[in-house]
PDB file of C-alpha atoms in Angstrom:
ATOM      1  CA  UNK A   9      24.448  84.598 161.581  1.00 67.00           C
ATOM      2  CA  UNK A  10      23.772  83.343 164.737  1.00 89.00           C
ATOM      3  CA  UNK A  11      26.139  80.672 166.404  1.00 94.00           C
ATOM      4  CA  UNK A  12      24.809  77.890 168.797  1.00 96.00           C
ATOM      5  CA  UNK A  13      25.918  78.339 172.681  1.00 97.00           C
ATOM      6  CA  UNK A  14      29.226  77.051 173.299  1.00 97.00           C
ATOM      7  CA  UNK A  15      28.335  75.151 176.513  1.00 98.00           C
ATOM      8  CA  UNK A  16      25.770  73.072 174.160  1.00 98.00           C
ATOM      9  CA  UNK A  17      28.274  72.367 171.350  1.00 98.00           C
ATOM     10  CA  UNK A  18      30.906  71.408 173.844  1.00 98.00           C
ATOM     11  CA  UNK A  19      28.538  69.038 175.974  1.00 98.00           C
ATOM     12  CA  UNK A  20      26.193  68.041 172.909  1.00 98.00           C
ATOM     13  CA  UNK A  21      29.053  67.069 170.676  1.00 98.00           C
ATOM     14  CA  UNK A  22      30.553  64.942 173.286  1.00 98.00           C
ATOM     15  CA  UNK A  23      33.511  67.341 174.008  1.00 98.00           C
ATOM     16  CA  UNK A  24      33.971  67.310 170.162  1.00 98.00           C
ATOM     17  CA  UNK A  25      33.952  63.801 169.181  1.00 98.00           C
ATOM     18  CA  UNK A  26      30.567  64.461 167.274  1.00 97.00           C
ATOM     19  CA  UNK A  27      32.551  66.054 164.897  1.00 98.00           C
ATOM     20  CA  UNK A  28      34.529  62.988 163.720  1.00 97.00           C
ATOM     21  CA  UNK A  29      33.463  62.567 160.196  1.00 95.00           C
ATOM     22  CA  UNK A  30      33.295  58.798 159.858  1.00 95.00           C
ATOM     23  CA  UNK A  31      30.797  57.375 162.773  1.00 95.00           C
ATOM     24  CA  UNK A  32      30.172  60.434 165.029  1.00 97.00           C
ATOM     25  CA  UNK A  33      28.043  58.192 167.287  1.00 97.00           C
ATOM     26  CA  UNK A  34      30.907  55.591 167.641  1.00 98.00           C
ATOM     27  CA  UNK A  35      33.456  58.087 168.381  1.00 98.00           C
ATOM     28  CA  UNK A  36      31.232  59.391 171.336  1.00 98.00           C
ATOM     29  CA  UNK A  37      30.606  56.077 172.708  1.00 98.00           C
ATOM     30  CA  UNK A  38      34.163  55.163 172.188  1.00 98.00           C
ATOM     31  CA  UNK A  39      35.378  58.551 174.124  1.00 98.00           C
ATOM     32  CA  UNK A  40      32.803  57.509 176.988  1.00 98.00           C
ATOM     33  CA  UNK A  41      34.217  53.907 177.139  1.00 98.00           C
ATOM     34  CA  UNK A  42      37.823  54.999 177.115  1.00 98.00           C
ATOM     35  CA  UNK A  43      36.993  57.701 180.034  1.00 98.00           C
ATOM     36  CA  UNK A  44      35.402  54.678 181.936  1.00 98.00           C
ATOM     37  CA  UNK A  45      38.351  52.501 181.443  1.00 98.00           C
ATOM     38  CA  UNK A  46      40.755  55.422 182.713  1.00 98.00           C
ATOM     39  CA  UNK A  47      38.466  55.702 185.611  1.00 98.00           C
ATOM     40  CA  UNK A  48      39.108  52.117 186.587  1.00 98.00           C
ATOM     41  CA  UNK A  49      42.866  52.732 187.066  1.00 97.00           C
ATOM     42  CA  UNK A  50      42.532  55.877 189.203  1.00 97.00           C
ATOM     43  CA  UNK A  51      39.610  54.989 191.462  1.00 97.00           C
ATOM     44  CA  UNK A  52      38.070  51.867 193.363  1.00 97.00           C
ATOM     45  CA  UNK A  53      35.258  50.123 191.708  1.00 97.00           C
ATOM     46  CA  UNK A  54      32.599  51.301 194.068  1.00 97.00           C
ATOM     47  CA  UNK A  55      33.424  55.007 193.329  1.00 98.00           C
ATOM     48  CA  UNK A  56      33.507  54.387 189.629  1.00 98.00           C
ATOM     49  CA  UNK A  57      29.808  53.020 189.832  1.00 98.00           C
ATOM     50  CA  UNK A  58      28.603  55.789 191.674  1.00 98.00           C
ATOM     51  CA  UNK A  59      30.208  58.298 189.479  1.00 98.00           C
ATOM     52  CA  UNK A  60      29.116  56.557 186.404  1.00 98.00           C
ATOM     53  CA  UNK A  61      25.502  56.559 187.638  1.00 98.00           C
ATOM     54  CA  UNK A  62      25.670  60.386 188.376  1.00 98.00           C
ATOM     55  CA  UNK A  63      27.095  60.632 184.865  1.00 98.00           C
ATOM     56  CA  UNK A  64      24.147  59.018 183.382  1.00 98.00           C
ATOM     57  CA  UNK A  65      21.540  60.882 185.276  1.00 98.00           C
ATOM     58  CA  UNK A  66      23.426  64.415 184.905  1.00 98.00           C
ATOM     59  CA  UNK A  67      24.503  64.155 181.416  1.00 98.00           C
ATOM     60  CA  UNK A  68      20.877  63.066 180.413  1.00 98.00           C
ATOM     61  CA  UNK A  69      19.697  66.289 181.750  1.00 98.00           C
ATOM     62  CA  UNK A  70      22.543  68.280 180.415  1.00 98.00           C
ATOM     63  CA  UNK A  71      22.030  66.318 176.984  1.00 98.00           C
ATOM     64  CA  UNK A  72      18.095  67.255 176.818  1.00 97.00           C
ATOM     65  CA  UNK A  73      18.918  71.046 177.314  1.00 98.00           C
ATOM     66  CA  UNK A  74      21.847  70.993 174.990  1.00 98.00           C
ATOM     67  CA  UNK A  75      20.090  69.185 172.293  1.00 97.00           C
ATOM     68  CA  UNK A  76      17.037  71.390 172.544  1.00 97.00           C
ATOM     69  CA  UNK A  77      19.464  74.344 171.958  1.00 97.00           C
ATOM     70  CA  UNK A  78      21.073  72.883 169.005  1.00 97.00           C
ATOM     71  CA  UNK A  79      18.263  71.604 166.989  1.00 97.00           C
ATOM     72  CA  UNK A  80      17.526  75.070 165.826  1.00 96.00           C
ATOM     73  CA  UNK A  81      20.903  75.458 164.452  1.00 96.00           C
ATOM     74  CA  UNK A  82      21.709  71.887 163.462  1.00 96.00           C
ATOM     75  CA  UNK A  83      18.579  70.337 162.659  1.00 94.00           C
ATOM     76  CA  UNK A  84      16.397  67.609 164.325  1.00 93.00           C
ATOM     77  CA  UNK A  85      18.352  64.824 165.995  1.00 92.00           C
ATOM     78  CA  UNK A  86      21.927  66.118 164.668  1.00 94.00           C
ATOM     79  CA  UNK A  87      24.370  63.580 164.122  1.00 95.00           C
ATOM     80  CA  UNK A  88      26.887  65.792 165.753  1.00 97.00           C
ATOM     81  CA  UNK A  89      25.019  65.495 169.000  1.00 98.00           C
ATOM     82  CA  UNK A  90      26.740  62.421 170.655  1.00 98.00           C
ATOM     83  CA  UNK A  91      26.191  62.985 174.376  1.00 98.00           C
ATOM     84  CA  UNK A  92      23.126  60.451 174.020  1.00 98.00           C
ATOM     85  CA  UNK A  93      25.735  57.613 172.834  1.00 98.00           C
ATOM     86  CA  UNK A  94      28.003  58.605 175.825  1.00 98.00           C
ATOM     87  CA  UNK A  95      25.166  58.213 178.185  1.00 98.00           C
ATOM     88  CA  UNK A  96      23.867  54.906 176.608  1.00 98.00           C
ATOM     89  CA  UNK A  97      27.360  53.069 176.809  1.00 98.00           C
ATOM     90  CA  UNK A  98      27.774  54.421 180.474  1.00 98.00           C
ATOM     91  CA  UNK A  99      24.471  52.458 181.475  1.00 98.00           C
ATOM     92  CA  UNK A 100      25.872  48.793 180.673  1.00 98.00           C
ATOM     93  CA  UNK A 101      29.148  49.805 181.869  1.00 98.00           C
ATOM     94  CA  UNK A 102      27.515  49.961 185.353  1.00 98.00           C
ATOM     95  CA  UNK A 103      27.559  46.104 185.463  1.00 98.00           C
ATOM     96  CA  UNK A 104      30.982  45.842 184.048  1.00 98.00           C
ATOM     97  CA  UNK A 105      33.950  44.869 186.783  1.00 97.00           C
ATOM     98  CA  UNK A 106      36.697  47.293 186.832  1.00 95.00           C
ATOM     99  CA  UNK A 107      39.219  44.784 186.712  1.00 93.00           C
ATOM    100  CA  UNK A 108      38.437  43.301 183.432  1.00 95.00           C
ATOM    101  CA  UNK A 109      38.464  45.502 180.325  1.00 97.00           C
ATOM    102  CA  UNK A 110      36.785  42.686 177.984  1.00 98.00           C
ATOM    103  CA  UNK A 111      33.443  43.359 179.891  1.00 98.00           C
ATOM    104  CA  UNK A 112      33.866  46.985 178.843  1.00 98.00           C
ATOM    105  CA  UNK A 113      34.541  46.206 175.317  1.00 98.00           C
ATOM    106  CA  UNK A 114      31.490  43.873 175.280  1.00 98.00           C
ATOM    107  CA  UNK A 115      29.347  46.670 176.803  1.00 98.00           C
ATOM    108  CA  UNK A 116      30.636  48.955 173.952  1.00 98.00           C
ATOM    109  CA  UNK A 117      29.932  46.726 171.310  1.00 98.00           C
ATOM    110  CA  UNK A 118      26.527  45.612 172.494  1.00 98.00           C
ATOM    111  CA  UNK A 119      25.430  49.016 173.046  1.00 98.00           C
ATOM    112  CA  UNK A 120      26.540  50.040 169.484  1.00 98.00           C
ATOM    113  CA  UNK A 121      24.739  47.170 168.036  1.00 98.00           C
ATOM    114  CA  UNK A 122      21.351  48.312 169.723  1.00 98.00           C
ATOM    115  CA  UNK A 123      22.019  51.942 168.809  1.00 97.00           C
ATOM    116  CA  UNK A 124      22.580  51.127 165.253  1.00 96.00           C
ATOM    117  CA  UNK A 125      19.932  48.642 164.546  1.00 96.00           C
ATOM    118  CA  UNK A 126      17.263  49.827 167.080  1.00 96.00           C
ATOM    119  CA  UNK A 127      15.274  46.713 167.552  1.00 95.00           C
ATOM    120  CA  UNK A 128      12.845  45.800 170.409  1.00 92.00           C
ATOM    121  CA  UNK A 129      10.947  49.307 170.264  1.00 94.00           C
ATOM    122  CA  UNK A 130      14.106  51.405 170.205  1.00 95.00           C
ATOM    123  CA  UNK A 131      13.279  52.714 166.867  1.00 94.00           C
ATOM    124  CA  UNK A 132       9.951  54.184 168.457  1.00 95.00           C
ATOM    125  CA  UNK A 133      11.766  56.201 170.998  1.00 93.00           C
ATOM    126  CA  UNK A 134      13.979  57.510 168.161  1.00 89.00           C
ATOM    127  CA  UNK A 135      10.884  58.833 165.846  1.00 92.00           C
ATOM    128  CA  UNK A 136       9.853  61.063 168.947  1.00 94.00           C
ATOM    129  CA  UNK A 137      10.759  64.833 168.701  1.00 92.00           C
ATOM    130  CA  UNK A 138      12.652  66.808 171.151  1.00 91.00           C
ATOM    131  CA  UNK A 139      15.925  66.895 173.256  1.00 93.00           C
ATOM    132  CA  UNK A 140      14.704  64.160 175.656  1.00 94.00           C
ATOM    133  CA  UNK A 141      13.764  61.814 173.031  1.00 95.00           C
ATOM    134  CA  UNK A 142      17.147  62.086 171.374  1.00 93.00           C
ATOM    135  CA  UNK A 143      18.419  60.724 174.492  1.00 95.00           C
ATOM    136  CA  UNK A 144      15.583  58.222 175.408  1.00 97.00           C
ATOM    137  CA  UNK A 145      16.315  55.785 172.425  1.00 97.00           C
ATOM    138  CA  UNK A 146      20.273  55.354 173.521  1.00 97.00           C
ATOM    139  CA  UNK A 147      18.843  54.922 177.034  1.00 98.00           C
ATOM    140  CA  UNK A 148      16.833  52.181 175.982  1.00 98.00           C
ATOM    141  CA  UNK A 149      19.837  50.761 173.949  1.00 98.00           C
ATOM    142  CA  UNK A 150      21.990  50.945 177.053  1.00 98.00           C
ATOM    143  CA  UNK A 151      19.358  49.303 179.127  1.00 98.00           C
ATOM    144  CA  UNK A 152      19.085  46.296 176.822  1.00 98.00           C
ATOM    145  CA  UNK A 153      22.874  46.014 176.616  1.00 98.00           C
ATOM    146  CA  UNK A 154      22.851  46.180 180.403  1.00 98.00           C
ATOM    147  CA  UNK A 155      20.425  43.327 180.771  1.00 98.00           C
ATOM    148  CA  UNK A 156      22.484  41.132 178.339  1.00 98.00           C
ATOM    149  CA  UNK A 157      25.968  41.938 180.392  1.00 98.00           C
ATOM    150  CA  UNK A 158      24.136  41.061 183.511  1.00 98.00           C
ATOM    151  CA  UNK A 159      22.760  37.753 182.102  1.00 98.00           C
ATOM    152  CA  UNK A 160      26.186  37.033 180.626  1.00 98.00           C
ATOM    153  CA  UNK A 161      28.040  37.334 184.073  1.00 97.00           C
ATOM    154  CA  UNK A 162      25.428  35.315 185.736  1.00 97.00           C
ATOM    155  CA  UNK A 163      25.605  32.524 183.038  1.00 97.00           C
ATOM    156  CA  UNK A 164      29.464  32.634 183.175  1.00 90.00           C
TER     157      UNK A 164
END
């Protein structure tokens, strides 16, 4: 029996967080949020912003290829693939101030809300097939979360 490519398993599973049996998507998003919070302690806010933006772009490309490589082994839109949740939560974190963890946790909660319920057209993206579309619904959930974070910051 053939095994999926190791690089695809490592990246696609969010460095193993997708193997968490109770909510792999939440585990992937939590790992990404914790990595971002760790970044707030070791780099300037502007550097963290650009690094996060680069991670969104690069991981979307890697996630698309990794998902396409894993689907023949794990099935369509496998639950263990959580790189898309990492990408999705990094999007609203782009608007979060590096000196306030509350905004980061709000971004995490909003992202998981939109990712789980899939309102406002997100479900359409989830119904499409292929590696990019596995990423697309989480990108939309991240964009909706980003908009709410920006509006909330403006209102406060």
